[in-house]
């Protein structure tokens, strides 16, 4: 690993009132907030192994008051705009809407959000780029059975409704499920080459369903026959198909298979590729990649008497285990639900979210 430079955040929290603040050319619809200096919680505690040890940088206290008030209800996760020169992190909370953390982790802002999306639970967030280069955000709402797509400034461009009895998917299992009134419960969404891929792990179906983007001006998408996976414990099946992502530089779908403690990998046409096994009993909720590394947020750890772990992978190998509750003293992190990995000035950062209760923390790598 290359030499890591010192990176600290020393800012005072201020509110810019109701002034419209421009961030990278995008008008901020709500105030922008600066993070304060390092949080004092467990400032002397470190968790992890080797060069990948982490400590607490920021807790919920450094987010806007709207986020602090609603974070207990958090049941989702993050995604990062990894286009060259960007790096903003996005997530959403019920009754708050879309939130952006700046690329340097120094500021956060609330984005004006469509009322229906703001009222629902965005069970993960995906940043993706269309074939014409336009960036979008997509949000699977597990509580209302919809997938919303917006611009980065929160303008609603499309709502993908639940399949119905007339939707024709590959495989009789899927068609029968919806023809008999089976519930559509999206848990994750991602994009490759004009296709949206939606996981349904909170339902008995547990297939990945495809939706084809048919137009960008105006934005339009419709369900595609593609459907693959299914509930089970065989290779390529899901115990609970939860979060789905595309590792940068690939056309591969990686799905966190929670109950089976695995990451299932598929090609865009639904061909099963391989299974990455994780530690049994870990219940991986999400996986995110950065610079040859990955972070896995787990609902449980193998020892349920302890808080859940964050696993750091180098390639396919586990190289560090971070315990936010047991070793860093963040008591709300009994269960993890989502995390992303960032590298800034040669140092890694983790933005993580817990569930039941929901909470948020930013960790930084120590030397």
Coordinates of C-alpha atoms in Angstrom, one line a residue:
X1 CA 0.0 0.0 0.0
X2 CA 1.3 3.4 -0.9
X3 CA 2.3 5.9 1.8
X4 CA -0.7 7.6 3.5
X5 CA -0.7 11.4 4.0
X6 CA -2.2 13.1 7.0
X7 CA -5.7 14.4 6.5
X8 CA -7.7 16.1 9.2
X9 CA -11.0 18.1 9.1
X10 CA -10.9 21.2 11.3
X11 CA -14.0 23.3 10.5
X12 CA -16.6 25.1 12.6
X13 CA -20.3 24.2 12.1
X14 CA -22.2 27.0 10.5
X15 CA -25.6 27.4 8.8
X16 CA -25.8 29.5 5.7
X17 CA -29.4 30.3 6.4
X18 CA -31.7 30.3 3.4
X19 CA -29.1 31.5 1.0
X20 CA -28.9 29.3 -2.1
X21 CA -25.5 27.8 -2.1
X22 CA -24.0 26.5 -5.4
X23 CA -22.0 23.3 -5.2
X24 CA -20.2 22.3 -8.4
X25 CA -22.6 24.3 -10.4
X26 CA -25.7 22.7 -8.8
X27 CA -28.0 25.0 -6.8
X28 CA -28.4 23.8 -3.2
X29 CA -32.1 23.8 -2.4
X30 CA -31.4 23.7 1.3
X31 CA -28.6 25.1 3.5
X32 CA -25.2 23.7 3.4
X33 CA -23.5 22.6 6.7
X34 CA -19.8 22.4 7.5
X35 CA -18.6 19.6 9.7
X36 CA -16.8 20.5 12.9
X37 CA -13.5 19.1 14.1
X38 CA -13.1 15.4 14.9
X39 CA -15.8 14.0 17.2
X40 CA -14.5 13.2 20.6
X41 CA -16.4 9.9 21.0
X42 CA -13.8 7.1 21.3
X43 CA -11.1 9.4 19.9
X44 CA -8.4 7.2 21.3
X45 CA -9.9 3.9 20.1
X46 CA -8.9 2.1 16.9
X47 CA -10.3 -1.0 15.2
X48 CA -9.0 -3.1 12.3
X49 CA -5.8 -4.9 11.4
X50 CA -2.6 -4.1 9.5
X51 CA -2.6 -0.9 7.5
X52 CA -6.4 -0.8 7.5
X53 CA -7.2 0.4 11.0
X54 CA -9.9 3.0 11.5
X55 CA -11.1 5.5 14.2
X56 CA -14.2 7.7 14.5
X57 CA -14.1 11.0 12.6
X58 CA -17.7 12.1 12.7
X59 CA -21.0 10.9 14.3
X60 CA -24.5 12.0 13.7
X61 CA -23.9 15.2 15.7
X62 CA -22.1 16.7 12.7
X63 CA -25.0 16.4 10.3
X64 CA -27.9 18.9 9.7
X65 CA -30.5 18.9 12.5
X66 CA -33.1 17.4 10.1
X67 CA -30.8 14.4 9.7
X68 CA -30.1 14.1 13.4
X69 CA -33.8 14.1 14.1
X70 CA -34.6 11.4 11.6
X71 CA -31.6 9.1 11.7
X72 CA -33.1 6.7 14.2
X73 CA -35.4 5.6 11.4
X74 CA -32.6 5.0 8.9
X75 CA -33.0 1.7 6.9
X76 CA -31.0 2.3 3.8
X77 CA -27.5 3.0 2.5
X78 CA -25.2 5.1 0.4
X79 CA -23.7 5.4 -3.0
X80 CA -20.8 7.5 -4.4
X81 CA -20.6 9.5 -7.6
X82 CA -17.4 8.0 -8.9
X83 CA -17.2 9.9 -12.1
X84 CA -13.8 11.6 -12.6
X85 CA -13.5 14.7 -10.6
X86 CA -16.6 14.0 -8.4
X87 CA -16.9 11.9 -5.3
X88 CA -20.1 13.1 -3.6
X89 CA -22.0 10.6 -1.5
X90 CA -25.8 10.4 -1.6
X91 CA -28.4 8.8 0.7
X92 CA -32.0 9.4 1.7
X93 CA -34.0 9.4 4.9
X94 CA -37.8 9.2 5.4
X95 CA -39.3 12.7 6.0
X96 CA -35.9 14.3 5.2
X97 CA -35.3 13.3 1.6
X98 CA -32.0 13.2 -0.4
X99 CA -28.8 14.1 1.4
X100 CA -25.4 14.8 -0.2
X101 CA -22.1 14.6 1.5
X102 CA -19.4 16.5 -0.3
X103 CA -16.5 14.7 -2.0
X104 CA -14.0 16.0 0.6
X105 CA -16.3 15.0 3.5
X106 CA -16.3 18.6 4.7
X107 CA -19.9 19.7 4.0
X108 CA -23.3 18.2 3.6
X109 CA -26.5 19.5 2.1
X110 CA -30.2 18.6 1.8
X111 CA -31.6 18.3 -1.7
X112 CA -35.2 19.2 -2.5
X113 CA -36.9 15.9 -2.8
X114 CA -40.2 14.8 -4.5
X115 CA -42.9 14.4 -1.8
X116 CA -43.6 10.7 -2.5
X117 CA -39.9 9.8 -2.3
X118 CA -39.4 11.9 0.8
X119 CA -42.3 10.1 2.6
X120 CA -41.1 6.6 1.8
X121 CA -38.1 4.5 2.8
X122 CA -35.2 4.6 0.2
X123 CA -33.7 1.2 0.8
X124 CA -30.3 2.1 -0.6
X125 CA -29.3 4.7 -3.2
X126 CA -27.6 4.2 -6.5
X127 CA -25.7 6.8 -8.5
X128 CA -25.4 5.9 -12.2
X129 CA -24.7 7.4 -15.6
X130 CA -26.8 7.0 -18.6
X131 CA -25.4 6.2 -22.1
X132 CA -25.5 9.9 -22.9
X133 CA -23.4 10.8 -19.9
X134 CA -26.2 12.1 -17.7
X135 CA -26.0 11.2 -14.0
X136 CA -29.0 10.0 -12.1
X137 CA -30.0 8.7 -8.7
X138 CA -32.3 5.7 -8.2
X139 CA -34.0 4.7 -5.0
X140 CA -35.8 1.4 -4.3
X141 CA -38.6 1.9 -1.8
X142 CA -39.2 -1.4 0.0
X143 CA -42.2 0.0 1.9
X144 CA -44.3 1.2 -1.1
X145 CA -43.0 -1.1 -3.9
X146 CA -41.6 1.5 -6.3
X147 CA -38.2 2.5 -7.7
X148 CA -37.8 6.3 -8.2
X149 CA -35.2 7.9 -10.4
X150 CA -34.2 11.6 -10.0
X151 CA -31.5 14.0 -11.2
X152 CA -28.7 14.8 -8.8
X153 CA -30.7 17.9 -7.9
X154 CA -33.7 15.8 -6.9
X155 CA -35.9 16.3 -9.9
X156 CA -38.1 13.3 -10.4
X157 CA -37.8 11.8 -13.9
X158 CA -39.3 8.4 -13.5
X159 CA -41.3 6.0 -11.2
X160 CA -41.0 2.3 -11.9
X161 CA -44.2 0.8 -10.6
X162 CA -44.6 -2.8 -9.4
X163 CA -45.0 -5.5 -12.1
X164 CA -48.6 -6.7 -12.5
X165 CA -50.2 -9.9 -13.7
X166 CA -49.7 -9.0 -17.4
X167 CA -45.9 -8.4 -17.1
X168 CA -44.1 -11.2 -18.9
X169 CA -40.8 -12.3 -17.3
X170 CA -38.5 -15.2 -18.1
X171 CA -39.5 -18.1 -16.0
X172 CA -42.9 -19.2 -14.8
X173 CA -42.0 -18.8 -11.2
X174 CA -41.8 -15.0 -11.5
X175 CA -44.9 -14.8 -13.7
X176 CA -47.0 -16.9 -11.4
X177 CA -45.8 -14.9 -8.4
X178 CA -47.1 -11.6 -9.7
X179 CA -50.2 -13.1 -11.4
X180 CA -51.2 -14.4 -7.9
X181 CA -50.8 -11.0 -6.4
X182 CA -47.3 -11.4 -4.9
X183 CA -45.9 -8.2 -3.4
X184 CA -43.1 -6.3 -5.1
X185 CA -40.5 -5.4 -2.5
X186 CA -37.4 -3.8 -4.0
X187 CA -34.3 -3.9 -1.8
X188 CA -31.6 -2.6 -4.2
X189 CA -31.2 -1.2 -7.7
X190 CA -28.2 -0.7 -10.1
X191 CA -27.6 0.1 -13.8
X192 CA -25.6 -1.3 -16.7
X193 CA -25.9 -0.1 -20.3
X194 CA -29.4 1.0 -20.3
X195 CA -30.8 -1.6 -17.9
X196 CA -31.9 -1.3 -14.3
X197 CA -31.5 -4.4 -12.1
X198 CA -33.7 -4.7 -9.1
X199 CA -33.3 -7.1 -6.1
X200 CA -36.4 -8.3 -4.3
X201 CA -35.0 -10.0 -1.3
X202 CA -37.6 -8.9 1.2
X203 CA -40.2 -11.0 -0.6
X204 CA -40.7 -14.8 -1.2
X205 CA -39.7 -14.1 -4.8
X206 CA -36.0 -13.1 -4.3
X207 CA -35.3 -12.8 -8.0
X208 CA -33.4 -10.0 -9.7
X209 CA -35.7 -8.3 -12.2
X210 CA -34.7 -6.2 -15.2
X211 CA -36.2 -3.0 -16.5
X212 CA -35.1 -1.5 -19.8
X213 CA -34.6 2.2 -20.2
X214 CA -36.4 3.1 -23.5
X215 CA -35.9 6.8 -23.6
X216 CA -33.9 9.6 -21.9
X217 CA -35.8 12.6 -23.3
X218 CA -38.2 12.1 -21.7
X219 CA -37.0 9.4 -19.4
X220 CA -38.9 6.2 -19.8
X221 CA -38.4 2.6 -18.6
X222 CA -40.4 -0.6 -18.6
X223 CA -40.1 -4.1 -17.2
X224 CA -37.9 -6.4 -19.3
X225 CA -38.3 -10.2 -19.5
X226 CA -34.9 -10.7 -17.7
X227 CA -35.3 -12.3 -14.3
X228 CA -32.7 -14.5 -12.5
X229 CA -31.7 -15.8 -9.1
X230 CA -34.5 -17.1 -6.9
X231 CA -34.6 -18.1 -3.3
X232 CA -32.4 -20.9 -2.1
X233 CA -28.9 -21.8 -0.9
X234 CA -27.5 -23.2 -4.2
X235 CA -24.9 -21.2 -6.1
X236 CA -26.5 -18.2 -7.7
X237 CA -29.6 -18.3 -5.4
X238 CA -30.3 -15.9 -2.6
X239 CA -31.2 -16.3 1.0
X240 CA -32.1 -12.6 0.9
X241 CA -30.9 -10.7 -2.2
X242 CA -30.2 -7.4 -0.5
X243 CA -27.9 -4.7 -2.0
X244 CA -26.7 -4.8 -5.6
X245 CA -23.8 -2.9 -7.2
X246 CA -21.5 -2.8 -10.2
X247 CA -17.8 -2.7 -9.2
X248 CA -16.1 0.2 -11.0
X249 CA -14.5 -0.8 -14.3
X250 CA -16.6 -3.9 -14.7
X251 CA -19.9 -5.0 -16.2
X252 CA -20.5 -7.4 -13.2
X253 CA -23.4 -7.4 -10.9
X254 CA -22.5 -8.1 -7.2
X255 CA -25.3 -8.9 -4.9
X256 CA -25.0 -9.1 -1.1
X257 CA -26.7 -12.4 -0.2
X258 CA -27.5 -11.8 3.4
X259 CA -28.7 -15.1 4.8
X260 CA -26.2 -17.2 2.9
X261 CA -23.3 -15.0 3.9
X262 CA -22.1 -14.6 0.3
X263 CA -21.7 -12.2 -2.5
X264 CA -23.3 -13.7 -5.7
X265 CA -21.9 -12.5 -9.0
X266 CA -23.7 -12.3 -12.3
X267 CA -23.2 -11.0 -15.8
X268 CA -25.7 -8.4 -17.2
X269 CA -27.5 -11.1 -19.1
X270 CA -28.2 -13.0 -15.9
X271 CA -25.5 -15.6 -16.3
X272 CA -24.2 -16.8 -12.9
X273 CA -20.5 -16.2 -12.6
X274 CA -19.3 -17.1 -9.1
X275 CA -19.9 -16.9 -5.4
X276 CA -17.6 -15.0 -3.0
X277 CA -18.1 -16.7 0.4
X278 CA -17.9 -14.6 3.5
X279 CA -17.6 -15.6 7.2
X280 CA -20.6 -17.7 8.1
X281 CA -23.1 -15.9 10.3
X282 CA -22.1 -12.5 9.1
X283 CA -25.3 -11.6 7.1
X284 CA -23.7 -9.1 4.6
X285 CA -26.1 -6.3 3.8
X286 CA -24.1 -4.3 1.3
X287 CA -20.7 -4.2 -0.6
X288 CA -18.9 -1.2 -2.0
X289 CA -15.7 -1.0 -4.0
X290 CA -12.9 1.6 -4.1
X291 CA -9.3 1.3 -5.5
X292 CA -9.0 -2.5 -5.3
X293 CA -10.6 -2.7 -1.9
X294 CA -14.2 -3.3 -0.8
X295 CA -16.2 -2.7 2.4
X296 CA -18.9 -5.1 3.5
X297 CA -21.5 -4.0 6.0
X298 CA -23.0 -6.8 8.0
X299 CA -26.3 -7.1 9.8
X300 CA -24.8 -9.5 12.3
X301 CA -21.3 -10.9 13.2
X302 CA -20.5 -14.5 13.8
X303 CA -20.7 -13.7 17.5
X304 CA -24.1 -12.1 18.0
X305 CA -23.2 -10.9 21.5
X306 CA -21.0 -8.3 19.8
X307 CA -21.9 -5.5 17.4
X308 CA -21.8 -6.3 13.7
X309 CA -18.6 -6.0 11.7
X310 CA -17.4 -4.0 8.7
X311 CA -15.2 -6.3 6.6
X312 CA -12.5 -4.8 4.4
X313 CA -11.5 -7.0 1.4
X314 CA -8.5 -6.6 -0.8
X315 CA -9.5 -8.4 -4.0
X316 CA -11.4 -11.4 -2.7
X317 CA -9.4 -11.6 0.6
X318 CA -10.5 -10.4 4.0
X319 CA -7.7 -8.2 5.3
X320 CA -9.3 -6.2 8.1
X321 CA -12.4 -6.3 10.4
X322 CA -13.7 -3.2 12.0
X323 CA -16.0 -3.4 15.0
X324 CA -17.8 0.0 15.4
X325 CA -19.7 -0.9 18.6
X326 CA -17.3 -3.2 20.4
X327 CA -14.0 -1.5 19.7
X328 CA -14.9 2.1 18.7
X329 CA -17.6 2.6 21.3
X330 CA -20.4 3.6 18.9
X331 CA -23.2 1.9 20.9
X332 CA -25.9 2.2 18.2
X333 CA -24.0 0.0 15.8
X334 CA -25.4 -3.3 16.9
X335 CA -26.5 -4.0 13.3
X336 CA -25.0 -2.5 10.2
X337 CA -27.0 -1.9 7.0
X338 CA -24.9 0.0 4.5
X339 CA -21.4 1.4 4.0
X340 CA -19.2 3.0 1.3
X341 CA -15.5 3.3 1.0
X342 CA -13.8 6.5 0.0
X343 CA -10.1 7.3 -0.6
X344 CA -9.1 10.9 -0.2
X345 CA -5.5 12.1 -0.4
X346 CA -4.2 8.5 0.0
X347 CA -6.3 7.8 3.1
X348 CA -9.4 5.6 3.3
X349 CA -12.7 6.7 4.9
X350 CA -15.8 4.7 5.6
X351 CA -19.3 6.2 5.7
X352 CA -21.5 3.6 7.5
X353 CA -25.2 3.4 8.5
X354 CA -26.7 1.2 11.3
X355 CA -30.2 -0.1 11.5
X356 CA -32.6 -0.5 14.4
X357 CA -31.7 2.0 15.6
X358 CA -30.5 3.8 12.6
X359 CA -27.4 5.9 12.9
X360 CA -24.5 7.2 10.8
X361 CA -20.8 7.4 11.4
X362 CA -17.7 8.4 9.3
X363 CA -14.5 6.5 10.1
X364 CA -11.0 7.5 8.9
X365 CA -8.0 5.3 8.4
X366 CA -5.1 5.8 10.9
X367 CA -1.5 5.3 10.2

